[in-house]
């Protein structure tokens, strides 16, 4: 490759470029119009110069654009950019995070296959694995911790994937990705990490030995709570397999959403650093508050995996939770008294969101399972936004002063 080619194709040389450079430039090649920023290709199909060219494109003999269910230029820029940022070979975008997870599972597994995962995952991921995959003969075993020995003991000769999220929601337990990758490798199975909470800005699972990264782009990649989307990042071989599945199944990302996510990726690193800084200030303050029993945040020295988080993550992230001594009543009153924070189950937004997990995101699991998972009645989760941190603190302070 000549140096001129290199400068117009940053994705080709992504190992040499810094994260922030990739975030604003990777994956984009200008058209002959020489546009500076990425255009939205709002077209469902593409036109061929001849019947022979159409035949060659459809048969796969000739590379090129065909139909937006599996090839759209705006979506492709997003895919290339996210792959570069995660240091993966390739990426496929999907209509939502759940669609991305489903694409991986249904696009690669067969009846009889098995996965190992944890109960501490995003609720819809648990539901998909627990209530829908068994219809197609795909079963799961559930680990109670991130103890590599426990995961190793759950692997069978049918196991295809170890699947996890780190830090967990809402208790921020941190998985040791290198240790889990070693377990996966020695058993000949693949490690999948849902990197929604950290994003590539704080954690690159593939560089630590994971095989596949899942994203809900709806959260921090968008960052402003506007669009729903998801992605799978992994080897070129895996993404080719998933693209073939996508072609027949169809949960694709819209070009408009891909364009919104591209705007999000450009500022991802800056935002994740600031989310983390704000969360750190609030975590420290909450830890010293008299009404608070416990704060869960990987950036606090009191966190059980503080050292691991410091080693593995660029910063501790924007999600924290805290347990109020006054239980559910105190938690509900605090939430009701806030004036600035948004009362919603969503996270990864520029606006701070506040959630009572026991009665919302974790309401559908049994009281016993909830107690075992540590989601106590007094627990509140904060997805710390980008507001002036003193304003968030003042809002919580006045809300908690009345409990
Ligand atoms: C939200 C979320 C998902 C699902 O993503 P959607 O885009 O809402 O479908 C998956 N994993 C995690 C960790 C999430 O927070």
Short mmCIF file of C-alpha atoms and ligand atoms in Angstrom, two decimals:
data_model
loop_
_atom_site.label_atom_id
_atom_site.label_comp_id
_atom_site.label_asym_id
_atom_site.label_seq_id
_atom_site.Cartn_x
_atom_site.Cartn_y
_atom_site.Cartn_z
CA UNK A 1 0.00 0.00 0.00
CA UNK A 2 1.37 3.44 -0.91
CA UNK A 3 1.38 6.28 1.59
CA UNK A 4 -1.30 8.20 -0.33
CA UNK A 5 -3.64 5.21 -0.17
CA UNK A 6 -2.95 5.00 3.53
CA UNK A 7 -4.02 8.56 4.20
CA UNK A 8 -7.41 8.08 2.55
CA UNK A 9 -8.00 4.65 4.09
CA UNK A 10 -7.28 5.00 7.78
CA UNK A 11 -9.14 1.77 8.54
CA UNK A 12 -6.49 -0.19 6.68
CA UNK A 13 -3.87 1.04 9.09
CA UNK A 14 -5.90 1.19 12.25
CA UNK A 15 -3.30 -0.46 14.42
CA UNK A 16 -0.98 2.46 13.86
CA UNK A 17 -3.51 5.18 14.70
CA UNK A 18 -4.69 6.40 18.08
CA UNK A 19 -8.19 5.72 19.41
CA UNK A 20 -9.35 9.31 19.03
CA UNK A 21 -8.13 9.42 15.43
CA UNK A 22 -9.99 6.21 14.61
CA UNK A 23 -13.13 7.58 16.27
CA UNK A 24 -13.31 10.54 13.89
CA UNK A 25 -11.80 9.06 10.72
CA UNK A 26 -11.80 5.27 10.48
CA UNK A 27 -13.91 3.52 7.86
CA UNK A 28 -14.76 6.55 5.77
CA UNK A 29 -13.74 7.01 2.15
CA UNK A 30 -14.99 10.08 0.31
CA UNK A 31 -17.08 9.69 -2.80
CA UNK A 32 -16.14 11.53 -6.01
CA UNK A 33 -18.10 14.53 -4.63
CA UNK A 34 -15.34 14.94 -1.98
CA UNK A 35 -17.74 15.44 0.93
CA UNK A 36 -15.93 16.08 4.20
CA UNK A 37 -18.37 14.40 6.62
CA UNK A 38 -20.18 11.08 6.27
CA UNK A 39 -23.38 11.33 4.19
CA UNK A 40 -26.58 9.39 4.92
CA UNK A 41 -27.32 7.03 2.05
CA UNK A 42 -31.10 6.88 2.37
CA UNK A 43 -31.53 4.31 -0.36
CA UNK A 44 -32.79 0.78 0.03
CA UNK A 45 -31.22 -0.56 -3.15
CA UNK A 46 -28.47 0.05 -5.70
CA UNK A 47 -28.52 0.08 -9.49
CA UNK A 48 -26.35 -2.03 -11.81
CA UNK A 49 -24.80 -1.03 -15.13
CA UNK A 50 -25.94 -4.21 -16.85
CA UNK A 51 -27.75 -7.50 -16.36
CA UNK A 52 -24.37 -9.22 -16.20
CA UNK A 53 -23.20 -6.92 -13.40
CA UNK A 54 -26.44 -7.57 -11.48
CA UNK A 55 -25.91 -11.31 -11.86
CA UNK A 56 -22.30 -11.07 -10.70
CA UNK A 57 -23.27 -9.02 -7.62
CA UNK A 58 -26.10 -11.37 -6.66
CA UNK A 59 -23.93 -14.47 -7.05
CA UNK A 60 -21.19 -12.88 -4.97
CA UNK A 61 -18.64 -13.15 -7.80
CA UNK A 62 -18.33 -9.39 -7.75
CA UNK A 63 -18.13 -7.27 -4.59
CA UNK A 64 -20.42 -4.28 -4.34
CA UNK A 65 -23.57 -2.75 -3.02
CA UNK A 66 -26.82 -4.57 -3.51
CA UNK A 67 -29.59 -3.99 -1.03
CA UNK A 68 -29.61 -2.09 2.28
CA UNK A 69 -30.61 -5.09 4.39
CA UNK A 70 -26.99 -6.19 4.20
CA UNK A 71 -25.06 -3.45 2.40
CA UNK A 72 -25.57 0.27 2.98
CA UNK A 73 -22.61 2.67 2.75
CA UNK A 74 -23.51 4.70 5.87
CA UNK A 75 -24.00 1.55 7.92
CA UNK A 76 -20.72 0.20 6.56
CA UNK A 77 -18.80 3.27 7.76
CA UNK A 78 -20.23 2.69 11.24
CA UNK A 79 -19.27 -0.99 11.09
CA UNK A 80 -15.71 -0.31 9.95
CA UNK A 81 -15.23 2.45 12.51
CA UNK A 82 -16.51 0.42 15.45
CA UNK A 83 -14.41 -2.58 14.37
CA UNK A 84 -11.32 -0.34 14.28
CA UNK A 85 -12.09 1.17 17.68
CA UNK A 86 -12.54 -2.28 19.25
CA UNK A 87 -9.43 -3.56 17.38
CA UNK A 88 -11.55 -6.24 15.76
CA UNK A 89 -11.30 -7.53 12.20
CA UNK A 90 -14.91 -6.80 11.29
CA UNK A 91 -18.31 -5.72 12.59
CA UNK A 92 -21.95 -6.17 11.70
CA UNK A 93 -24.54 -3.59 12.76
CA UNK A 94 -28.01 -4.63 13.90
CA UNK A 95 -31.37 -2.99 14.60
CA UNK A 96 -30.82 -3.08 18.38
CA UNK A 97 -28.54 -4.55 21.01
CA UNK A 98 -30.95 -7.45 21.46
CA UNK A 99 -30.97 -8.05 17.69
CA UNK A 100 -27.14 -8.15 17.74
CA UNK A 101 -27.18 -10.74 20.53
CA UNK A 102 -29.80 -12.79 18.70
CA UNK A 103 -27.81 -12.54 15.46
CA UNK A 104 -24.76 -14.04 17.18
CA UNK A 105 -26.68 -16.84 18.89
CA UNK A 106 -29.08 -17.85 16.12
CA UNK A 107 -26.63 -17.14 13.31
CA UNK A 108 -23.95 -19.46 14.66
CA UNK A 109 -25.53 -22.06 17.00
CA UNK A 110 -27.45 -25.25 16.32
CA UNK A 111 -29.94 -27.26 18.37
CA UNK A 112 -27.99 -29.06 21.08
CA UNK A 113 -25.47 -26.25 21.54
CA UNK A 114 -24.91 -24.69 24.95
CA UNK A 115 -23.67 -21.43 26.48
CA UNK A 116 -22.42 -20.42 29.91
CA UNK A 117 -23.46 -17.01 31.26
CA UNK A 118 -24.44 -15.16 34.45
CA UNK A 119 -27.74 -14.15 36.01
CA UNK A 120 -26.37 -10.64 36.53
CA UNK A 121 -26.83 -9.69 32.87
CA UNK A 122 -29.17 -7.21 31.22
CA UNK A 123 -32.75 -8.45 31.81
CA UNK A 124 -33.71 -8.91 28.15
CA UNK A 125 -30.49 -10.87 27.52
CA UNK A 126 -31.44 -13.21 30.38
CA UNK A 127 -34.96 -13.53 28.95
CA UNK A 128 -33.73 -14.26 25.43
CA UNK A 129 -31.38 -16.97 26.68
CA UNK A 130 -33.75 -18.41 29.27
CA UNK A 131 -37.14 -18.20 27.54
CA UNK A 132 -36.52 -18.24 23.79
CA UNK A 133 -33.28 -20.04 22.88
CA UNK A 134 -34.49 -23.32 24.50
CA UNK A 135 -37.32 -23.38 21.89
CA UNK A 136 -34.59 -24.03 19.34
CA UNK A 137 -32.70 -26.54 21.48
CA UNK A 138 -30.05 -24.10 22.76
CA UNK A 139 -29.51 -24.41 26.50
CA UNK A 140 -27.60 -22.33 29.07
CA UNK A 141 -25.84 -22.87 32.38
CA UNK A 142 -25.77 -19.98 34.83
CA UNK A 143 -22.69 -19.07 36.84
CA UNK A 144 -23.16 -17.32 40.18
CA UNK A 145 -19.86 -15.44 40.08
CA UNK A 146 -16.93 -14.53 37.85
CA UNK A 147 -14.82 -17.29 39.40
CA UNK A 148 -13.01 -18.86 36.40
CA UNK A 149 -13.08 -22.28 38.12
CA UNK A 150 -16.88 -22.13 38.36
CA UNK A 151 -17.16 -21.22 34.66
CA UNK A 152 -14.75 -24.00 33.70
CA UNK A 153 -16.89 -26.50 35.66
CA UNK A 154 -20.02 -25.50 33.70
CA UNK A 155 -18.49 -26.07 30.26
CA UNK A 156 -19.68 -29.22 28.45
CA UNK A 157 -18.70 -30.71 25.10
CA UNK A 158 -21.72 -28.85 23.65
CA UNK A 159 -20.62 -25.41 24.93
CA UNK A 160 -19.98 -22.81 22.23
CA UNK A 161 -19.80 -19.53 24.16
CA UNK A 162 -18.94 -18.04 27.53
CA UNK A 163 -21.02 -14.88 27.68
CA UNK A 164 -20.66 -11.97 30.13
CA UNK A 165 -21.09 -8.27 30.84
CA UNK A 166 -18.58 -6.24 32.84
CA UNK A 167 -19.07 -4.32 35.08
CA UNK A 168 -22.41 -5.91 35.94
CA UNK A 169 -25.66 -4.02 36.20
CA UNK A 170 -26.43 -2.61 38.78
CA UNK A 171 -23.79 -3.88 41.27
CA UNK A 172 -20.72 -3.14 39.10
CA UNK A 173 -18.98 -6.48 39.66
CA UNK A 174 -15.92 -6.68 37.38
CA UNK A 175 -15.00 -9.80 35.37
CA UNK A 176 -11.32 -10.61 34.77
CA UNK A 177 -11.40 -10.88 30.98
CA UNK A 178 -7.90 -12.34 30.64
CA UNK A 179 -8.75 -15.09 33.15
CA UNK A 180 -12.09 -15.83 31.46
CA UNK A 181 -10.42 -15.86 28.03
CA UNK A 182 -7.92 -18.41 29.34
CA UNK A 183 -10.81 -20.64 30.49
CA UNK A 184 -12.50 -20.29 27.10
CA UNK A 185 -9.29 -20.99 25.20
CA UNK A 186 -8.36 -24.11 27.11
CA UNK A 187 -11.87 -25.50 26.54
CA UNK A 188 -11.90 -24.55 22.84
CA UNK A 189 -14.92 -22.25 23.20
CA UNK A 190 -15.36 -18.55 22.48
CA UNK A 191 -15.60 -15.70 24.99
CA UNK A 192 -18.26 -13.07 24.24
CA UNK A 193 -18.25 -9.75 26.10
CA UNK A 194 -21.18 -7.32 26.03
CA UNK A 195 -19.15 -4.09 26.17
CA UNK A 196 -22.12 -1.76 26.57
CA UNK A 197 -21.07 -0.32 29.95
CA UNK A 198 -17.42 0.44 29.17
CA UNK A 199 -17.36 0.81 25.38
CA UNK A 200 -14.06 0.62 23.51
CA UNK A 201 -13.06 3.92 25.11
CA UNK A 202 -12.59 2.25 28.52
CA UNK A 203 -12.13 -1.44 27.69
CA UNK A 204 -11.13 -3.41 24.60
CA UNK A 205 -12.08 -7.02 25.36
CA UNK A 206 -10.58 -8.36 22.11
CA UNK A 207 -7.12 -7.14 23.13
CA UNK A 208 -7.46 -9.13 26.38
CA UNK A 209 -8.31 -12.40 24.66
CA UNK A 210 -12.10 -12.21 24.15
CA UNK A 211 -13.35 -13.44 20.76
CA UNK A 212 -16.53 -11.42 20.26
CA UNK A 213 -17.78 -8.02 21.44
CA UNK A 214 -21.48 -7.12 21.59
CA UNK A 215 -22.77 -3.55 21.69
CA UNK A 216 -26.06 -1.94 22.43
CA UNK A 217 -25.33 1.22 20.42
CA UNK A 218 -28.48 2.65 22.02
CA UNK A 219 -26.48 3.47 25.15
CA UNK A 220 -23.10 5.23 25.16
CA UNK A 221 -22.32 4.93 21.43
CA UNK A 222 -25.29 7.19 20.73
CA UNK A 223 -24.80 8.84 24.11
CA UNK A 224 -27.81 11.13 23.86
CA UNK A 225 -30.64 8.62 24.11
CA UNK A 226 -32.02 9.08 20.61
CA UNK A 227 -31.60 5.94 18.47
CA UNK A 228 -31.80 2.18 18.97
CA UNK A 229 -29.09 -0.02 17.48
CA UNK A 230 -26.55 -2.73 18.14
CA UNK A 231 -23.46 -4.43 16.77
CA UNK A 232 -21.31 -7.55 16.87
CA UNK A 233 -17.51 -7.19 16.48
CA UNK A 234 -15.26 -10.20 15.87
CA UNK A 235 -13.23 -12.12 13.31
CA UNK A 236 -13.85 -11.58 9.60
CA UNK A 237 -14.98 -15.22 9.42
CA UNK A 238 -17.61 -14.75 12.14
CA UNK A 239 -18.94 -11.53 10.63
CA UNK A 240 -19.21 -13.17 7.22
CA UNK A 241 -21.27 -15.97 8.78
CA UNK A 242 -23.51 -13.39 10.50
CA UNK A 243 -23.85 -11.33 7.31
CA UNK A 244 -25.16 -14.38 5.50
CA UNK A 245 -27.66 -14.92 8.33
CA UNK A 246 -28.64 -11.20 8.29
CA UNK A 247 -29.31 -11.46 4.55
CA UNK A 248 -32.07 -13.98 5.18
CA UNK A 249 -33.33 -12.83 8.59
CA UNK A 250 -33.12 -9.04 8.32
CA UNK A 251 -32.73 -7.18 11.66
CA UNK A 252 -30.51 -4.50 10.03
CA UNK A 253 -29.58 -1.00 11.22
CA UNK A 254 -31.13 1.96 9.42
CA UNK A 255 -28.72 4.35 7.63
CA UNK A 256 -30.07 7.26 9.66
CA UNK A 257 -29.35 5.50 12.95
CA UNK A 258 -25.87 4.54 11.70
CA UNK A 259 -25.21 8.22 10.96
CA UNK A 260 -26.36 9.24 14.46
CA UNK A 261 -24.08 6.56 15.97
CA UNK A 262 -21.15 7.82 13.87
CA UNK A 263 -21.65 11.24 15.42
CA UNK A 264 -21.66 9.53 18.81
CA UNK A 265 -18.44 7.62 18.16
CA UNK A 266 -16.58 10.84 17.38
CA UNK A 267 -16.98 12.08 20.95
CA UNK A 268 -17.10 8.69 22.71
CA UNK A 269 -13.72 8.91 24.39
CA UNK A 270 -14.28 12.47 25.66
CA UNK A 271 -17.71 11.57 26.95
CA UNK A 272 -16.67 8.33 28.67
CA UNK A 273 -13.86 10.16 30.48
CA UNK A 274 -16.28 12.84 31.68
CA UNK A 275 -19.01 10.33 32.64
CA UNK A 276 -16.32 8.56 34.69
CA UNK A 277 -15.04 11.76 36.32
CA UNK A 278 -18.57 12.78 37.32
CA UNK A 279 -19.39 9.28 38.61
CA UNK A 280 -16.19 9.27 40.70
CA UNK A 281 -17.09 12.58 42.38
CA UNK A 282 -20.59 11.32 43.20
CA UNK A 283 -19.40 7.88 44.35
CA UNK A 284 -16.96 9.43 46.83
CA UNK A 285 -19.56 11.86 48.11
CA UNK A 286 -22.24 9.16 48.47
CA UNK A 287 -19.81 6.91 50.32
CA UNK A 288 -19.51 9.55 53.05
CA UNK A 289 -23.27 10.26 53.21
CA UNK A 290 -24.95 9.20 56.47
CA UNK A 291 -28.08 7.81 54.78
CA UNK A 292 -26.02 5.50 52.54
CA UNK A 293 -25.21 1.94 53.55
CA UNK A 294 -22.94 1.07 50.62
CA UNK A 295 -21.76 2.43 47.27
CA UNK A 296 -20.94 0.10 44.36
CA UNK A 297 -18.47 1.70 41.95
CA UNK A 298 -15.28 0.14 40.51
CA UNK A 299 -13.38 3.42 40.98
CA UNK A 300 -13.70 3.29 44.78
CA UNK A 301 -10.97 1.62 46.82
CA UNK A 302 -13.75 -0.10 48.79
CA UNK A 303 -14.83 -1.96 45.63
CA UNK A 304 -13.86 -5.66 45.87
CA UNK A 305 -12.23 -5.61 42.40
CA UNK A 306 -10.73 -2.12 42.58
CA UNK A 307 -7.26 -3.34 41.52
CA UNK A 308 -8.59 -5.42 38.64
CA UNK A 309 -10.75 -2.53 37.41
CA UNK A 310 -7.80 -0.14 37.61
CA UNK A 311 -5.67 -2.54 35.57
CA UNK A 312 -8.30 -3.53 33.02
CA UNK A 313 -10.28 -0.33 32.45
CA UNK A 314 -9.13 3.13 31.30
CA UNK A 315 -11.55 4.68 33.82
CA UNK A 316 -14.28 3.33 36.08
CA UNK A 317 -17.25 4.31 33.91
CA UNK A 318 -20.48 6.22 34.37
CA UNK A 319 -22.65 3.71 36.24
CA UNK A 320 -22.80 3.43 40.02
CA UNK A 321 -25.32 2.15 42.51
CA UNK A 322 -25.87 2.86 46.20
CA UNK A 323 -27.86 1.22 48.94
CA UNK A 324 -29.88 3.43 51.28
CA UNK A 325 -30.14 2.48 54.96
CA UNK A 326 -33.86 3.35 54.88
CA UNK A 327 -34.67 0.57 52.37
CA UNK A 328 -37.32 0.81 49.66
CA UNK A 329 -39.19 3.71 51.24
CA UNK A 330 -36.05 5.85 51.37
CA UNK A 331 -35.10 4.85 47.82
CA UNK A 332 -38.50 5.72 46.38
CA UNK A 333 -38.61 9.01 48.28
CA UNK A 334 -35.15 9.96 47.04
CA UNK A 335 -36.14 9.19 43.46
CA UNK A 336 -39.43 11.09 43.77
CA UNK A 337 -37.67 14.10 45.29
CA UNK A 338 -35.11 14.54 42.51
CA UNK A 339 -35.72 17.48 40.22
CA UNK A 340 -32.85 17.20 37.73
CA UNK A 341 -32.22 13.45 37.34
CA UNK A 342 -34.51 11.62 34.89
CA UNK A 343 -36.50 8.78 36.44
CA UNK A 344 -36.06 6.11 33.76
CA UNK A 345 -34.61 2.66 33.30
CA UNK A 346 -32.37 3.79 30.45
CA UNK A 347 -28.63 4.38 30.84
CA UNK A 348 -25.63 5.65 28.93
CA UNK A 349 -27.15 9.06 28.28
CA UNK A 350 -25.79 12.60 28.54
CA UNK A 351 -28.58 13.17 31.10
CA UNK A 352 -28.28 11.52 34.51
CA UNK A 353 -30.85 8.76 34.97
CA UNK A 354 -31.98 7.32 38.30
CA UNK A 355 -33.51 3.85 38.70
CA UNK A 356 -34.92 1.73 41.53
CA UNK A 357 -33.82 -1.67 40.25
CA UNK A 358 -35.74 -3.93 42.65
CA UNK A 359 -39.11 -2.62 41.41
CA UNK A 360 -38.24 -2.03 37.72
CA UNK A 361 -35.32 -3.68 35.89
CA UNK A 362 -35.17 -6.58 38.39
CA UNK A 363 -38.89 -6.77 39.30
CA UNK A 364 -39.59 -9.88 37.24
CA UNK A 365 -37.13 -12.14 39.04
CA UNK A 366 -38.13 -13.86 42.30
CA UNK A 367 -37.49 -12.06 45.61
CA UNK A 368 -35.07 -14.85 46.51
CA UNK A 369 -33.02 -14.52 43.31
CA UNK A 370 -33.06 -10.76 43.76
CA UNK A 371 -31.73 -11.03 47.30
CA UNK A 372 -29.07 -13.51 46.11
CA UNK A 373 -28.02 -11.12 43.33
CA UNK A 374 -27.62 -8.28 45.86
CA UNK A 375 -30.33 -6.04 44.41
CA UNK A 376 -31.65 -4.87 47.78
CA UNK A 377 -34.87 -2.87 48.29
CA UNK A 378 -32.83 0.25 49.12
CA UNK A 379 -30.63 0.09 46.00
CA UNK A 380 -30.60 3.00 43.54
CA UNK A 381 -28.69 2.96 40.25
CA UNK A 382 -27.35 6.15 38.75
CA UNK A 383 -26.24 6.44 35.16
CA UNK A 384 -24.22 9.58 35.69
CA UNK A 385 -24.65 12.10 32.89
CA UNK A 386 -22.67 15.03 31.58
CA UNK A 387 -24.38 17.78 33.57
CA UNK A 388 -22.23 19.96 35.85
CA UNK A 389 -21.43 17.44 38.56
CA UNK A 390 -22.19 19.87 41.42
CA UNK A 391 -25.72 20.19 40.04
CA UNK A 392 -26.28 16.41 40.12
CA UNK A 393 -24.83 16.27 43.63
CA UNK A 394 -27.05 19.14 44.85
CA UNK A 395 -30.10 17.45 43.34
CA UNK A 396 -29.35 14.18 45.15
CA UNK A 397 -28.46 16.02 48.35
CA UNK A 398 -31.80 17.84 48.53
CA UNK A 399 -33.65 14.64 47.54
CA UNK A 400 -31.96 12.62 50.26
CA UNK A 401 -32.24 15.32 52.94
CA UNK A 402 -35.99 14.69 53.03
CA UNK A 403 -35.87 10.90 53.59
C1 LIG B 1 -29.58 -2.06 26.77
C2 LIG B 1 -28.68 -3.21 26.79
C3 LIG B 1 -28.79 -4.24 25.85
C4 LIG B 1 -29.87 -4.26 24.79
O1 LIG B 1 -29.74 -3.24 23.88
P1 LIG B 1 -30.99 -2.60 23.07
O2 LIG B 1 -30.31 -1.69 22.12
O3 LIG B 1 -31.86 -1.94 24.07
O4 LIG B 1 -31.68 -3.73 22.40
C5 LIG B 1 -27.89 -5.28 25.91
N1 LIG B 1 -26.92 -5.32 26.86
C6 LIG B 1 -26.80 -4.36 27.79
C7 LIG B 1 -25.71 -4.47 28.80
C8 LIG B 1 -27.67 -3.28 27.80
O5 LIG B 1 -27.54 -2.32 28.75
#
